[in-house]
Amino acid sequence: MKDSIELSYAETLEEALKFGQSDLFKIVIVNPVTLNNSKKSLNNILTLYNKSNVIGLISNHYDRNLSDNFADNIFITDRHETITQIISKHFNAAPTSTNDIDNTLSEREIDVLKLLATGKSNKEIAEQLFISIHTVISHRKNISNKIGVKSTAALVIYAVANGLIDVDGFTE
């Protein structure tokens, strides 16, 4: 027996977030334009629909960094067969880990975040990684922009939640 297909449609990001139940959808197709080129908005979608394959529907100019985070991309100019093939490929496939930290942060940003989360100062991080304090500050800004948090405490929580540091190993 064939799987039944139920379609839901949201005109805005807010409407998409109202659906709320990530396990209801096997595939979520998102036009990056509705995200206003916001990495934070994309992370909200990827987190909410983490049990779904999130595919980008590219209709015009877009931020390439956002589209690279989707499980796949469908271009508005793609032929019907191509669109069908992409959707079929993801319909019964396990969701890809598009919001995995390794896809979001560079290796060096992860190094900085790990040290920051263990309580190191910018100066200590710079010395340990053999980089300038200005580079550490730049990495911190990039990390904050990519994951959508500003405070050091939130960065630490993010590092713990994503397994970058082991809280059991802390004894001070």
Protein backbone atom coordinates (compact mmCIF):
# COMPACT_ATOMS: atom_id res chain seq x y z
CA MET A 1 0.00 0.00 0.00
CA LYS A 2 1.33 3.46 -0.91
CA ASP A 3 2.03 6.12 1.68
CA SER A 4 -0.55 8.84 1.77
CA ILE A 5 0.64 12.37 1.15
CA GLU A 6 -0.75 15.32 3.03
CA LEU A 7 0.41 18.79 2.08
CA SER A 8 0.51 21.81 4.35
CA TYR A 9 1.45 25.29 3.23
CA ALA A 10 2.80 28.32 5.08
CA GLU A 11 3.17 31.73 3.48
CA THR A 12 5.52 33.07 6.15
CA LEU A 13 8.17 31.80 8.52
CA GLU A 14 5.86 32.50 11.46
CA GLU A 15 3.14 30.31 9.92
CA ALA A 16 5.66 27.50 9.37
CA LEU A 17 6.77 27.69 12.98
CA LYS A 18 3.14 27.42 14.13
CA PHE A 19 2.84 23.91 12.68
CA GLY A 20 5.13 22.96 15.52
CA GLN A 21 5.01 19.15 15.31
CA SER A 22 8.25 18.21 13.57
CA ASP A 23 7.35 14.52 13.37
CA LEU A 24 4.32 15.24 11.19
CA PHE A 25 6.39 15.94 8.08
CA LYS A 26 8.79 13.71 6.17
CA ILE A 27 9.84 16.58 3.91
CA VAL A 28 9.77 20.32 4.49
CA ILE A 29 10.41 22.55 1.48
CA VAL A 30 11.57 26.08 2.33
CA ASN A 31 12.15 29.09 0.11
CA PRO A 32 15.25 30.76 1.63
CA VAL A 33 13.83 34.16 0.68
CA THR A 34 11.20 33.71 3.42
CA LEU A 35 14.07 33.44 5.91
CA ASN A 36 15.33 36.94 5.01
CA ASN A 37 18.86 35.53 4.69
CA SER A 38 18.84 34.88 8.43
CA LYS A 39 20.92 32.02 9.78
CA LYS A 40 18.92 32.22 13.03
CA SER A 41 15.64 31.74 11.13
CA LEU A 42 17.12 28.78 9.27
CA ASN A 43 18.32 27.24 12.54
CA ASN A 44 14.80 27.64 13.97
CA ILE A 45 13.36 25.71 11.00
CA LEU A 46 16.07 23.03 11.12
CA THR A 47 15.60 22.58 14.87
CA LEU A 48 11.81 22.49 14.72
CA TYR A 49 11.76 20.04 11.80
CA ASN A 50 14.80 17.99 12.87
CA LYS A 51 12.95 14.74 12.08
CA SER A 52 12.27 15.90 8.52
CA ASN A 53 14.38 16.37 5.43
CA VAL A 54 14.43 20.12 4.83
CA ILE A 55 14.84 21.01 1.16
CA GLY A 56 15.44 24.51 -0.20
CA LEU A 57 13.23 25.84 -3.01
CA ILE A 58 15.43 28.34 -4.79
CA SER A 59 13.41 30.89 -6.75
CA ASN A 60 15.77 33.86 -7.12
CA HIS A 61 18.75 35.48 -5.43
CA TYR A 62 19.60 33.86 -2.14
CA ASP A 63 22.38 33.49 0.36
CA ARG A 64 24.45 30.48 -0.72
CA ASN A 65 25.43 29.86 2.91
CA LEU A 66 21.78 29.23 3.78
CA SER A 67 21.06 26.90 0.86
CA ASP A 68 24.10 24.77 1.69
CA ASN A 69 22.40 23.80 4.98
CA PHE A 70 19.40 22.14 3.34
CA ALA A 71 19.29 18.38 2.69
CA ASP A 72 18.84 19.25 -0.99
CA ASN A 73 17.78 22.15 -3.21
CA ILE A 74 15.06 22.41 -5.81
CA PHE A 75 15.39 25.27 -8.25
CA ILE A 76 12.24 26.91 -9.53
CA THR A 77 13.57 26.32 -13.05
CA ASP A 78 14.11 22.56 -12.53
CA ARG A 79 12.21 20.19 -14.76
CA HIS A 80 9.27 18.29 -13.31
CA GLU A 81 11.23 15.03 -13.44
CA THR A 82 14.10 16.53 -11.45
CA ILE A 83 11.77 17.88 -8.77
CA THR A 84 9.97 14.54 -8.53
CA GLN A 85 13.29 12.71 -8.28
CA ILE A 86 14.56 14.95 -5.45
CA ILE A 87 11.33 14.68 -3.46
CA SER A 88 11.16 10.90 -3.98
CA LYS A 89 14.76 10.53 -2.84
CA HIS A 90 13.97 12.24 0.47
CA PHE A 91 10.44 10.97 1.04
CA ASN A 92 11.44 7.73 2.75
CA ALA A 93 15.01 8.67 3.61
CA ALA A 94 16.14 9.33 7.13
CA PRO A 95 16.56 13.03 7.82
CA THR A 96 19.99 14.42 7.15
CA SER A 97 21.69 16.21 9.99
CA THR A 98 21.57 19.62 8.36
CA ASN A 99 21.79 21.47 11.64
CA ASP A 100 24.74 19.49 12.97
CA ILE A 101 27.34 21.70 14.59
CA ASP A 102 30.05 20.52 12.17
CA ASN A 103 28.02 21.95 9.28
CA THR A 104 27.50 25.24 11.08
CA LEU A 105 30.81 26.14 12.66
CA SER A 106 34.31 25.92 11.21
CA GLU A 107 36.85 23.69 12.91
CA ARG A 108 38.64 26.73 14.35
CA GLU A 109 35.36 28.23 15.61
CA ILE A 110 34.65 24.95 17.39
CA ASP A 111 38.13 25.11 18.99
CA VAL A 112 37.44 28.65 20.21
CA LEU A 113 33.99 27.70 21.48
CA LYS A 114 35.35 24.69 23.41
CA LEU A 115 37.95 26.84 25.16
CA LEU A 116 35.46 29.62 25.81
CA ALA A 117 33.03 27.12 27.31
CA THR A 118 35.71 25.89 29.70
CA GLY A 119 36.12 29.41 31.08
CA LYS A 120 39.16 30.61 29.16
CA SER A 121 39.54 34.35 28.50
CA ASN A 122 40.08 35.76 25.01
CA LYS A 123 43.77 36.21 25.84
CA GLU A 124 44.13 32.62 27.08
CA ILE A 125 42.35 31.28 23.99
CA ALA A 126 44.63 33.34 21.74
CA GLU A 127 47.74 32.02 23.48
CA GLN A 128 46.59 28.41 23.43
CA LEU A 129 45.60 28.47 19.73
CA PHE A 130 48.53 30.68 18.65
CA ILE A 131 46.24 33.35 17.18
CA SER A 132 45.70 37.03 17.96
CA ILE A 133 43.11 38.28 20.43
CA HIS A 134 41.44 40.08 17.52
CA THR A 135 41.07 36.75 15.71
CA VAL A 136 39.51 35.21 18.82
CA ILE A 137 37.05 38.11 19.00
CA SER A 138 36.23 37.67 15.29
CA HIS A 139 35.61 33.96 15.81
CA ARG A 140 33.35 34.73 18.78
CA LYS A 141 31.33 37.17 16.68
CA ASN A 142 31.01 34.60 13.88
CA ILE A 143 29.97 31.88 16.34
CA SER A 144 27.35 34.17 17.88
CA ASN A 145 25.97 35.10 14.46
CA LYS A 146 25.89 31.51 13.23
CA ILE A 147 24.10 30.01 16.20
CA GLY A 148 22.01 33.06 17.01
CA VAL A 149 23.06 33.70 20.60
CA LYS A 150 24.94 36.64 22.08
CA SER A 151 25.84 35.92 25.70
CA THR A 152 28.79 33.86 26.85
CA ALA A 153 26.45 31.82 29.04
CA ALA A 154 24.33 30.92 26.01
CA LEU A 155 27.48 29.90 24.11
CA VAL A 156 28.46 27.61 26.99
CA ILE A 157 24.98 26.06 27.04
CA TYR A 158 25.21 25.53 23.28
CA ALA A 159 28.62 23.84 23.66
CA VAL A 160 27.31 21.53 26.39
CA ALA A 161 24.11 20.72 24.48
CA ASN A 162 26.10 19.82 21.38
CA GLY A 163 28.60 17.63 23.23
CA LEU A 164 31.60 19.90 22.70
CA ILE A 165 32.51 19.82 26.37
CA ASP A 166 31.95 17.18 29.01
CA VAL A 167 30.43 18.74 32.12
CA ASP A 168 31.25 15.63 34.16
CA GLY A 169 34.94 16.41 33.75
CA PHE A 170 34.73 19.77 35.54
CA THR A 171 36.17 19.88 39.03
CA GLU A 172 37.28 23.22 40.40
